[in-house]
Amino acid sequence: MVEWTDFERATIQDIFSKMDYEVVGPAALSRCLIVYPWTQRYFGNFGNLYNAAAIMGNPMVAKHGTTILHGLERGVKNMDNIKETYAELSVLHSDKLHVDPDNFKLLSDCLTIVVAAQLGKAFTGEVQAAFQKFMAVVVSSLGRQYH
Ligand code: ZNH
């Protein structure tokens, strides 16, 4: 089991409780699709992903970005049980969606950048360490059912 300090717990709870999922989720997923264009291959049914403006204005991208953050919230609410929390989603991404698990890390990095930009000075090194630790545990859990 992953051990969390009081600071890490409080920081993760605080960041997610103040986050607007409908802004941050779409921003993070859009960035992922723009910065790492090969990730677009999983969203062939999402319509126009032709350029950055199209990606940022795409309502399906926005909706899915929000869905991903709601998925992350489940981890926030189950910090002592993250592996089990994501077992089913891991199977879904592996067996059904065939998403290469390397992409979880890419999305995680884009989310970190969006959160950093929003928090500004409040995103200290310690806050970043807590946030990235949480995302690393989620990413590893999502990759767990791949075989
Ligand atoms: Zn994912 C889906 C989560 C990442 C791709 N996802 C999904 C969902 C969720 C999630 C919750 C829904 C499910 C159901 O419906 O049941 N993801 C998630 C998370 C993360 C992710 C939490 C983090 C990290 N994904 C991801 C990535 C990608 C993806 C990176 C790629 C690139 N997903 C996906 C897809 C899908 C999903 C494709 C399906 C969509 C539709 O709508 O179809």
PDB file of C-alpha atoms and ligand atoms in Angstrom:
ATOM      1  CA  MET A   1       0.000   0.000   0.000  1.00  0.00           C
ATOM      2  CA  VAL A   2       1.134   3.534  -0.755  1.00  0.00           C
ATOM      3  CA  GLU A   3       1.854   5.669   2.312  1.00  0.00           C
ATOM      4  CA  TRP A   4       0.661   9.279   2.305  1.00  0.00           C
ATOM      5  CA  THR A   5       1.796  12.058   4.622  1.00  0.00           C
ATOM      6  CA  ASP A   6      -0.781  14.420   6.106  1.00  0.00           C
ATOM      7  CA  PHE A   7       0.562  17.140   3.828  1.00  0.00           C
ATOM      8  CA  GLU A   8       0.145  14.976   0.728  1.00  0.00           C
ATOM      9  CA  ARG A   9      -3.406  14.015   1.655  1.00  0.00           C
ATOM     10  CA  ALA A  10      -4.408  17.586   2.439  1.00  0.00           C
ATOM     11  CA  THR A  11      -2.795  18.879  -0.746  1.00  0.00           C
ATOM     12  CA  ILE A  12      -4.516  16.374  -3.034  1.00  0.00           C
ATOM     13  CA  GLN A  13      -7.897  16.942  -1.369  1.00  0.00           C
ATOM     14  CA  ASP A  14      -7.427  20.694  -1.583  1.00  0.00           C
ATOM     15  CA  ILE A  15      -6.402  20.776  -5.248  1.00  0.00           C
ATOM     16  CA  PHE A  16      -9.293  18.574  -6.380  1.00  0.00           C
ATOM     17  CA  SER A  17     -11.908  20.225  -4.168  1.00  0.00           C
ATOM     18  CA  LYS A  18     -11.153  23.635  -5.707  1.00  0.00           C
ATOM     19  CA  MET A  19     -10.782  22.372  -9.265  1.00  0.00           C
ATOM     20  CA  ASP A  20     -13.367  23.124 -11.937  1.00  0.00           C
ATOM     21  CA  TYR A  21     -13.457  19.758 -13.728  1.00  0.00           C
ATOM     22  CA  GLU A  22     -15.171  21.251 -16.751  1.00  0.00           C
ATOM     23  CA  VAL A  23     -12.293  23.659 -17.310  1.00  0.00           C
ATOM     24  CA  VAL A  24      -9.274  21.651 -16.202  1.00  0.00           C
ATOM     25  CA  GLY A  25     -10.309  18.319 -17.766  1.00  0.00           C
ATOM     26  CA  PRO A  26     -10.863  19.695 -21.275  1.00  0.00           C
ATOM     27  CA  ALA A  27      -7.679  21.803 -21.021  1.00  0.00           C
ATOM     28  CA  ALA A  28      -5.560  18.804 -20.006  1.00  0.00           C
ATOM     29  CA  LEU A  29      -6.958  16.434 -22.638  1.00  0.00           C
ATOM     30  CA  SER A  30      -6.697  19.108 -25.363  1.00  0.00           C
ATOM     31  CA  ARG A  31      -3.053  19.667 -24.488  1.00  0.00           C
ATOM     32  CA  CYS A  32      -2.381  15.945 -24.611  1.00  0.00           C
ATOM     33  CA  LEU A  33      -3.913  15.694 -28.100  1.00  0.00           C
ATOM     34  CA  ILE A  34      -1.992  18.768 -29.318  1.00  0.00           C
ATOM     35  CA  VAL A  35       1.404  18.028 -27.753  1.00  0.00           C
ATOM     36  CA  TYR A  36       1.322  14.278 -28.427  1.00  0.00           C
ATOM     37  CA  PRO A  37      -0.732  14.059 -31.653  1.00  0.00           C
ATOM     38  CA  TRP A  38      -0.456  10.260 -31.827  1.00  0.00           C
ATOM     39  CA  THR A  39      -2.820  10.097 -28.866  1.00  0.00           C
ATOM     40  CA  GLN A  40      -5.545  11.249 -31.281  1.00  0.00           C
ATOM     41  CA  ARG A  41      -5.757   7.744 -32.706  1.00  0.00           C
ATOM     42  CA  TYR A  42      -8.040   6.633 -29.864  1.00  0.00           C
ATOM     43  CA  PHE A  43     -10.571   9.330 -30.604  1.00  0.00           C
ATOM     44  CA  GLY A  44     -11.373   8.595 -34.234  1.00  0.00           C
ATOM     45  CA  ASN A  45     -15.076   9.062 -33.518  1.00  0.00           C
ATOM     46  CA  PHE A  46     -14.584  12.505 -31.994  1.00  0.00           C
ATOM     47  CA  GLY A  47     -14.830  14.397 -35.299  1.00  0.00           C
ATOM     48  CA  ASN A  48     -12.573  17.344 -36.113  1.00  0.00           C
ATOM     49  CA  LEU A  49      -9.156  17.207 -34.410  1.00  0.00           C
ATOM     50  CA  TYR A  50      -7.504  18.936 -37.364  1.00  0.00           C
ATOM     51  CA  ASN A  51      -5.556  21.585 -35.444  1.00  0.00           C
ATOM     52  CA  ALA A  52      -5.159  23.054 -31.962  1.00  0.00           C
ATOM     53  CA  ALA A  53      -8.159  25.383 -32.329  1.00  0.00           C
ATOM     54  CA  ALA A  54     -10.351  22.517 -33.500  1.00  0.00           C
ATOM     55  CA  ILE A  55      -9.213  20.311 -30.618  1.00  0.00           C
ATOM     56  CA  MET A  56      -9.812  23.022 -28.024  1.00  0.00           C
ATOM     57  CA  GLY A  57     -13.252  23.778 -29.471  1.00  0.00           C
ATOM     58  CA  ASN A  58     -14.322  20.137 -29.832  1.00  0.00           C
ATOM     59  CA  PRO A  59     -17.253  19.380 -27.494  1.00  0.00           C
ATOM     60  CA  MET A  60     -16.465  15.654 -27.400  1.00  0.00           C
ATOM     61  CA  VAL A  61     -12.920  16.378 -26.247  1.00  0.00           C
ATOM     62  CA  ALA A  62     -14.334  18.683 -23.578  1.00  0.00           C
ATOM     63  CA  LYS A  63     -16.808  16.087 -22.387  1.00  0.00           C
ATOM     64  CA  HIS A  64     -14.213  13.338 -22.270  1.00  0.00           C
ATOM     65  CA  GLY A  65     -11.725  15.559 -20.448  1.00  0.00           C
ATOM     66  CA  THR A  66     -14.350  16.102 -17.780  1.00  0.00           C
ATOM     67  CA  THR A  67     -15.028  12.348 -17.620  1.00  0.00           C
ATOM     68  CA  ILE A  68     -11.327  11.695 -16.992  1.00  0.00           C
ATOM     69  CA  LEU A  69     -11.317  14.107 -14.057  1.00  0.00           C
ATOM     70  CA  HIS A  70     -14.358  12.449 -12.556  1.00  0.00           C
ATOM     71  CA  GLY A  71     -12.374   9.233 -12.945  1.00  0.00           C
ATOM     72  CA  LEU A  72      -9.494  10.804 -11.028  1.00  0.00           C
ATOM     73  CA  GLU A  73     -11.844  11.940  -8.276  1.00  0.00           C
ATOM     74  CA  ARG A  74     -12.501   8.301  -7.487  1.00  0.00           C
ATOM     75  CA  GLY A  75      -8.808   7.962  -6.682  1.00  0.00           C
ATOM     76  CA  VAL A  76      -8.878  11.083  -4.502  1.00  0.00           C
ATOM     77  CA  LYS A  77     -11.748   9.598  -2.514  1.00  0.00           C
ATOM     78  CA  ASN A  78      -9.943   6.259  -2.186  1.00  0.00           C
ATOM     79  CA  MET A  79      -6.334   7.248  -1.590  1.00  0.00           C
ATOM     80  CA  ASP A  80      -5.715   4.156   0.532  1.00  0.00           C
ATOM     81  CA  ASN A  81      -7.127   1.851  -2.080  1.00  0.00           C
ATOM     82  CA  ILE A  82      -6.057   3.278  -5.433  1.00  0.00           C
ATOM     83  CA  LYS A  83      -4.965   0.051  -7.110  1.00  0.00           C
ATOM     84  CA  GLU A  84      -8.319  -1.635  -6.522  1.00  0.00           C
ATOM     85  CA  THR A  85     -10.205   1.541  -7.392  1.00  0.00           C
ATOM     86  CA  TYR A  86      -8.735   1.485 -10.902  1.00  0.00           C
ATOM     87  CA  ALA A  87      -8.711  -2.262 -11.526  1.00  0.00           C
ATOM     88  CA  GLU A  88     -11.842  -2.181 -13.665  1.00  0.00           C
ATOM     89  CA  LEU A  89     -10.849   0.947 -15.606  1.00  0.00           C
ATOM     90  CA  SER A  90      -7.465  -0.669 -16.241  1.00  0.00           C
ATOM     91  CA  VAL A  91      -9.127  -3.704 -17.793  1.00  0.00           C
ATOM     92  CA  LEU A  92     -11.339  -1.422 -19.891  1.00  0.00           C
ATOM     93  CA  HIS A  93      -8.390   0.594 -21.239  1.00  0.00           C
ATOM     94  CA  SER A  94      -6.374  -2.554 -21.889  1.00  0.00           C
ATOM     95  CA  ASP A  95      -8.810  -5.126 -23.243  1.00  0.00           C
ATOM     96  CA  LYS A  96     -11.497  -2.971 -24.776  1.00  0.00           C
ATOM     97  CA  LEU A  97     -10.006   0.408 -25.674  1.00  0.00           C
ATOM     98  CA  HIS A  98      -6.457  -0.879 -26.404  1.00  0.00           C
ATOM     99  CA  VAL A  99      -4.955   2.353 -25.086  1.00  0.00           C
ATOM    100  CA  ASP A 100      -1.159   2.081 -24.812  1.00  0.00           C
ATOM    101  CA  PRO A 101      -0.494   2.630 -21.081  1.00  0.00           C
ATOM    102  CA  ASP A 102       2.380   5.038 -21.873  1.00  0.00           C
ATOM    103  CA  ASN A 103      -0.360   7.540 -22.715  1.00  0.00           C
ATOM    104  CA  PHE A 104      -1.524   7.745 -19.102  1.00  0.00           C
ATOM    105  CA  LYS A 105       1.760   9.383 -18.183  1.00  0.00           C
ATOM    106  CA  LEU A 106       1.464  11.860 -21.060  1.00  0.00           C
ATOM    107  CA  LEU A 107      -2.005  12.901 -19.938  1.00  0.00           C
ATOM    108  CA  SER A 108      -0.778  13.117 -16.365  1.00  0.00           C
ATOM    109  CA  ASP A 109       2.032  15.492 -17.414  1.00  0.00           C
ATOM    110  CA  CYS A 110      -0.424  17.708 -19.299  1.00  0.00           C
ATOM    111  CA  LEU A 111      -2.720  17.796 -16.295  1.00  0.00           C
ATOM    112  CA  THR A 112       0.200  18.795 -14.058  1.00  0.00           C
ATOM    113  CA  ILE A 113       0.978  21.721 -16.358  1.00  0.00           C
ATOM    114  CA  VAL A 114      -2.634  22.905 -16.384  1.00  0.00           C
ATOM    115  CA  VAL A 115      -2.862  22.683 -12.587  1.00  0.00           C
ATOM    116  CA  ALA A 116       0.489  24.493 -12.227  1.00  0.00           C
ATOM    117  CA  ALA A 117      -0.687  27.311 -14.484  1.00  0.00           C
ATOM    118  CA  GLN A 118      -3.881  27.681 -12.477  1.00  0.00           C
ATOM    119  CA  LEU A 119      -2.239  27.618  -9.060  1.00  0.00           C
ATOM    120  CA  GLY A 120       0.646  29.909  -9.968  1.00  0.00           C
ATOM    121  CA  LYS A 121       2.853  30.608  -6.957  1.00  0.00           C
ATOM    122  CA  ALA A 122       0.814  28.236  -4.785  1.00  0.00           C
ATOM    123  CA  PHE A 123       2.148  25.350  -6.903  1.00  0.00           C
ATOM    124  CA  THR A 124       5.334  25.026  -4.860  1.00  0.00           C
ATOM    125  CA  GLY A 125       7.824  22.195  -5.236  1.00  0.00           C
ATOM    126  CA  GLU A 126       6.205  20.359  -2.333  1.00  0.00           C
ATOM    127  CA  VAL A 127       2.749  20.715  -3.859  1.00  0.00           C
ATOM    128  CA  GLN A 128       4.089  19.501  -7.200  1.00  0.00           C
ATOM    129  CA  ALA A 129       5.715  16.500  -5.508  1.00  0.00           C
ATOM    130  CA  ALA A 130       2.424  15.550  -3.832  1.00  0.00           C
ATOM    131  CA  PHE A 131       0.422  16.020  -7.025  1.00  0.00           C
ATOM    132  CA  GLN A 132       2.849  14.022  -9.152  1.00  0.00           C
ATOM    133  CA  LYS A 133       3.035  11.262  -6.579  1.00  0.00           C
ATOM    134  CA  PHE A 134      -0.735  10.930  -6.658  1.00  0.00           C
ATOM    135  CA  MET A 135      -0.794  10.905 -10.468  1.00  0.00           C
ATOM    136  CA  ALA A 136       2.035   8.357 -10.599  1.00  0.00           C
ATOM    137  CA  VAL A 137       0.066   5.981  -8.385  1.00  0.00           C
ATOM    138  CA  VAL A 138      -3.025   6.432 -10.558  1.00  0.00           C
ATOM    139  CA  VAL A 139      -1.016   5.907 -13.758  1.00  0.00           C
ATOM    140  CA  SER A 140       0.594   2.759 -12.394  1.00  0.00           C
ATOM    141  CA  SER A 141      -2.790   1.442 -11.232  1.00  0.00           C
ATOM    142  CA  LEU A 142      -4.374   2.098 -14.629  1.00  0.00           C
ATOM    143  CA  GLY A 143      -1.529   0.133 -16.219  1.00  0.00           C
ATOM    144  CA  ARG A 144      -1.795  -2.785 -13.873  1.00  0.00           C
ATOM    145  CA  GLN A 145      -4.202  -5.038 -15.757  1.00  0.00           C
ATOM    146  CA  TYR A 146      -2.203  -4.983 -18.986  1.00  0.00           C
ATOM    147  CA  HIS A 147      -0.697  -8.302 -19.993  1.00  0.00           C
TER     148      HIS A 147
HETATM  149 ZN1  ZNH B   1      -9.569   7.024 -20.439  1.00  0.00          ZN
HETATM  150  C1  ZNH B   1     -12.813   6.218 -21.357  1.00  0.00           C
HETATM  151  C2  ZNH B   1     -10.603   7.495 -17.200  1.00  0.00           C
HETATM  152  C3  ZNH B   1      -6.504   8.353 -19.627  1.00  0.00           C
HETATM  153  C4  ZNH B   1      -8.642   6.933 -23.810  1.00  0.00           C
HETATM  154  N1  ZNH B   1     -11.377   6.897 -19.474  1.00  0.00           N
HETATM  155  C5  ZNH B   1     -12.569   6.538 -20.001  1.00  0.00           C
HETATM  156  C6  ZNH B   1     -13.576   6.571 -18.982  1.00  0.00           C
HETATM  157  C7  ZNH B   1     -12.962   6.936 -17.815  1.00  0.00           C
HETATM  158  C8  ZNH B   1     -11.572   7.139 -18.143  1.00  0.00           C
HETATM  159  C9  ZNH B   1     -13.591   7.119 -16.428  1.00  0.00           C
HETATM  160  C10 ZNH B   1     -15.070   6.260 -19.159  1.00  0.00           C
HETATM  161  C11 ZNH B   1     -15.225   4.781 -18.903  1.00  0.00           C
HETATM  162  C12 ZNH B   1     -16.647   4.321 -19.028  1.00  0.00           C
HETATM  163  O1  ZNH B   1     -17.411   4.891 -19.836  1.00  0.00           O
HETATM  164  O2  ZNH B   1     -16.998   3.373 -18.320  1.00  0.00           O
HETATM  165  N2  ZNH B   1      -8.690   7.745 -18.723  1.00  0.00           N
HETATM  166  C13 ZNH B   1      -9.266   7.813 -17.483  1.00  0.00           C
HETATM  167  C14 ZNH B   1      -8.328   8.315 -16.515  1.00  0.00           C
HETATM  168  C15 ZNH B   1      -7.181   8.571 -17.195  1.00  0.00           C
HETATM  169  C16 ZNH B   1      -7.422   8.219 -18.589  1.00  0.00           C
HETATM  170  C17 ZNH B   1      -8.611   8.532 -15.044  1.00  0.00           C
HETATM  171  C18 ZNH B   1      -5.971   9.176 -16.619  1.00  0.00           C
HETATM  172  C19 ZNH B   1      -4.786   9.069 -16.616  1.00  0.00           C
HETATM  173  N3  ZNH B   1      -7.894   7.527 -21.535  1.00  0.00           N
HETATM  174  C20 ZNH B   1      -6.754   8.064 -20.990  1.00  0.00           C
HETATM  175  C21 ZNH B   1      -5.794   8.318 -22.055  1.00  0.00           C
HETATM  176  C22 ZNH B   1      -6.378   7.925 -23.241  1.00  0.00           C
HETATM  177  C23 ZNH B   1      -7.716   7.429 -22.873  1.00  0.00           C
HETATM  178  C24 ZNH B   1      -4.429   8.935 -21.852  1.00  0.00           C
HETATM  179  C25 ZNH B   1      -5.870   7.958 -24.632  1.00  0.00           C
HETATM  180  C26 ZNH B   1      -4.837   8.582 -25.084  1.00  0.00           C
HETATM  181  N4  ZNH B   1     -10.556   6.612 -22.256  1.00  0.00           N
HETATM  182  C27 ZNH B   1      -9.978   6.624 -23.509  1.00  0.00           C
HETATM  183  C28 ZNH B   1     -10.979   6.283 -24.513  1.00  0.00           C
HETATM  184  C29 ZNH B   1     -12.183   6.080 -23.809  1.00  0.00           C
HETATM  185  C30 ZNH B   1     -11.875   6.295 -22.391  1.00  0.00           C
HETATM  186  C31 ZNH B   1     -10.739   6.196 -26.014  1.00  0.00           C
HETATM  187  C32 ZNH B   1     -13.570   5.746 -24.389  1.00  0.00           C
HETATM  188  C33 ZNH B   1     -14.178   7.087 -24.786  1.00  0.00           C
HETATM  189  C34 ZNH B   1     -15.503   6.969 -25.441  1.00  0.00           C
HETATM  190  O3  ZNH B   1     -16.384   7.769 -25.065  1.00  0.00           O
HETATM  191  O4  ZNH B   1     -15.677   6.172 -26.347  1.00  0.00           O
END
